[in-house]
Amino acid sequence: AAVRRKATGIGPVRRIAEELRAQNERFSAAVENMSHGLCMFDAEERMIICNRNYIDLFRLDAKVMKPGIRFFDILQHSVD
């Protein structure tokens, strides 16, 4: 009986995972399609997200602009 309960619990987990994936896709599309440049950092000054317009606006290297990069490192790359 315990195995059966675990097996039936997979459906809701998959449904929630699919809903989360779809929500993330909508969020990513909204960020990428906005007309302004956007870059967000956490309390430790590590980048969380940025869009292509931000990269283009400040003429940054897209290969460098990955989540987790420190703000200081972005500045260093922009002056090199």
PDB file of C-alpha atoms in Angstrom:
ATOM      1  CA  ALA A   1       0.000   0.000   0.000  1.00  0.00           C
ATOM      2  CA  ALA A   2       2.875   2.376   0.781  1.00  0.00           C
ATOM      3  CA  VAL A   3       4.348   1.821  -2.674  1.00  0.00           C
ATOM      4  CA  ARG A   4       1.034   2.595  -4.278  1.00  0.00           C
ATOM      5  CA  ARG A   5       0.739   5.905  -2.418  1.00  0.00           C
ATOM      6  CA  LYS A   6       4.192   6.942  -3.578  1.00  0.00           C
ATOM      7  CA  ALA A   7       3.400   5.986  -7.170  1.00  0.00           C
ATOM      8  CA  THR A   8       0.157   7.981  -7.192  1.00  0.00           C
ATOM      9  CA  GLY A   9       2.024  10.979  -5.764  1.00  0.00           C
ATOM     10  CA  ILE A  10       4.187  11.222  -8.884  1.00  0.00           C
ATOM     11  CA  GLY A  11       1.346  12.645 -11.003  1.00  0.00           C
ATOM     12  CA  PRO A  12       0.887  15.793  -8.921  1.00  0.00           C
ATOM     13  CA  VAL A  13       4.657  16.293  -8.714  1.00  0.00           C
ATOM     14  CA  ARG A  14       4.960  16.094 -12.500  1.00  0.00           C
ATOM     15  CA  ARG A  15       2.026  18.472 -12.926  1.00  0.00           C
ATOM     16  CA  ILE A  16       3.577  20.995 -10.540  1.00  0.00           C
ATOM     17  CA  ALA A  17       6.969  20.648 -12.252  1.00  0.00           C
ATOM     18  CA  GLU A  18       5.336  21.273 -15.646  1.00  0.00           C
ATOM     19  CA  GLU A  19       3.479  24.321 -14.305  1.00  0.00           C
ATOM     20  CA  LEU A  20       6.732  25.677 -12.876  1.00  0.00           C
ATOM     21  CA  ARG A  21       8.538  25.105 -16.185  1.00  0.00           C
ATOM     22  CA  ALA A  22       5.782  26.936 -18.085  1.00  0.00           C
ATOM     23  CA  GLN A  23       5.844  29.803 -15.589  1.00  0.00           C
ATOM     24  CA  ASN A  24       9.635  30.092 -15.939  1.00  0.00           C
ATOM     25  CA  GLU A  25       9.304  30.177 -19.736  1.00  0.00           C
ATOM     26  CA  ARG A  26       6.741  32.998 -19.511  1.00  0.00           C
ATOM     27  CA  PHE A  27       8.983  34.937 -17.120  1.00  0.00           C
ATOM     28  CA  SER A  28      12.021  34.493 -19.381  1.00  0.00           C
ATOM     29  CA  ALA A  29      10.034  35.602 -22.425  1.00  0.00           C
ATOM     30  CA  ALA A  30       8.785  38.698 -20.585  1.00  0.00           C
ATOM     31  CA  VAL A  31      12.304  39.659 -19.460  1.00  0.00           C
ATOM     32  CA  GLU A  32      13.812  39.124 -22.912  1.00  0.00           C
ATOM     33  CA  ASN A  33      11.041  40.993 -24.743  1.00  0.00           C
ATOM     34  CA  MET A  34      10.981  44.119 -22.579  1.00  0.00           C
ATOM     35  CA  SER A  35      12.275  47.249 -24.281  1.00  0.00           C
ATOM     36  CA  HIS A  36      14.561  48.220 -21.384  1.00  0.00           C
ATOM     37  CA  GLY A  37      17.788  46.647 -20.242  1.00  0.00           C
ATOM     38  CA  LEU A  38      17.365  44.704 -17.011  1.00  0.00           C
ATOM     39  CA  CYS A  39      19.960  43.235 -14.690  1.00  0.00           C
ATOM     40  CA  MET A  40      19.228  42.069 -11.147  1.00  0.00           C
ATOM     41  CA  PHE A  41      21.754  41.259  -8.426  1.00  0.00           C
ATOM     42  CA  ASP A  42      21.445  39.523  -5.062  1.00  0.00           C
ATOM     43  CA  ALA A  43      22.667  40.839  -1.690  1.00  0.00           C
ATOM     44  CA  GLU A  44      26.140  39.429  -2.405  1.00  0.00           C
ATOM     45  CA  GLU A  45      26.318  41.405  -5.684  1.00  0.00           C
ATOM     46  CA  ARG A  46      26.018  38.299  -7.834  1.00  0.00           C
ATOM     47  CA  MET A  47      23.922  38.548 -10.957  1.00  0.00           C
ATOM     48  CA  ILE A  48      20.609  36.737 -10.832  1.00  0.00           C
ATOM     49  CA  ILE A  49      19.276  37.618 -14.271  1.00  0.00           C
ATOM     50  CA  CYS A  50      19.853  40.038 -17.115  1.00  0.00           C
ATOM     51  CA  ASN A  51      18.353  40.438 -20.547  1.00  0.00           C
ATOM     52  CA  ARG A  52      19.903  40.898 -23.969  1.00  0.00           C
ATOM     53  CA  ASN A  53      19.025  44.608 -24.052  1.00  0.00           C
ATOM     54  CA  TYR A  54      21.169  45.179 -20.940  1.00  0.00           C
ATOM     55  CA  ILE A  55      24.086  43.336 -22.529  1.00  0.00           C
ATOM     56  CA  ASP A  56      23.725  45.340 -25.749  1.00  0.00           C
ATOM     57  CA  LEU A  57      23.196  48.678 -23.979  1.00  0.00           C
ATOM     58  CA  PHE A  58      26.437  48.404 -22.032  1.00  0.00           C
ATOM     59  CA  ARG A  59      28.307  46.537 -24.790  1.00  0.00           C
ATOM     60  CA  LEU A  60      29.054  43.586 -22.527  1.00  0.00           C
ATOM     61  CA  ASP A  61      30.250  40.135 -23.539  1.00  0.00           C
ATOM     62  CA  ALA A  62      27.275  37.747 -23.506  1.00  0.00           C
ATOM     63  CA  LYS A  63      29.648  34.864 -22.738  1.00  0.00           C
ATOM     64  CA  VAL A  64      30.615  36.583 -19.478  1.00  0.00           C
ATOM     65  CA  MET A  65      27.110  37.618 -18.431  1.00  0.00           C
ATOM     66  CA  LYS A  66      25.987  34.413 -16.761  1.00  0.00           C
ATOM     67  CA  PRO A  67      24.027  34.063 -13.502  1.00  0.00           C
ATOM     68  CA  GLY A  68      26.374  34.094 -10.538  1.00  0.00           C
ATOM     69  CA  ILE A  69      28.946  36.505 -11.967  1.00  0.00           C
ATOM     70  CA  ARG A  70      29.923  39.212  -9.490  1.00  0.00           C
ATOM     71  CA  PHE A  71      29.169  42.864 -10.232  1.00  0.00           C
ATOM     72  CA  PHE A  72      32.867  43.682  -9.793  1.00  0.00           C
ATOM     73  CA  ASP A  73      33.786  41.077 -12.425  1.00  0.00           C
ATOM     74  CA  ILE A  74      31.310  42.627 -14.864  1.00  0.00           C
ATOM     75  CA  LEU A  75      32.967  46.001 -14.323  1.00  0.00           C
ATOM     76  CA  GLN A  76      36.405  44.483 -14.880  1.00  0.00           C
ATOM     77  CA  HIS A  77      35.320  42.870 -18.149  1.00  0.00           C
ATOM     78  CA  SER A  78      33.737  46.106 -19.345  1.00  0.00           C
ATOM     79  CA  VAL A  79      36.996  48.066 -19.029  1.00  0.00           C
ATOM     80  CA  ASP A  80      39.287  45.388 -20.491  1.00  0.00           C
TER      81      ASP A  80
END
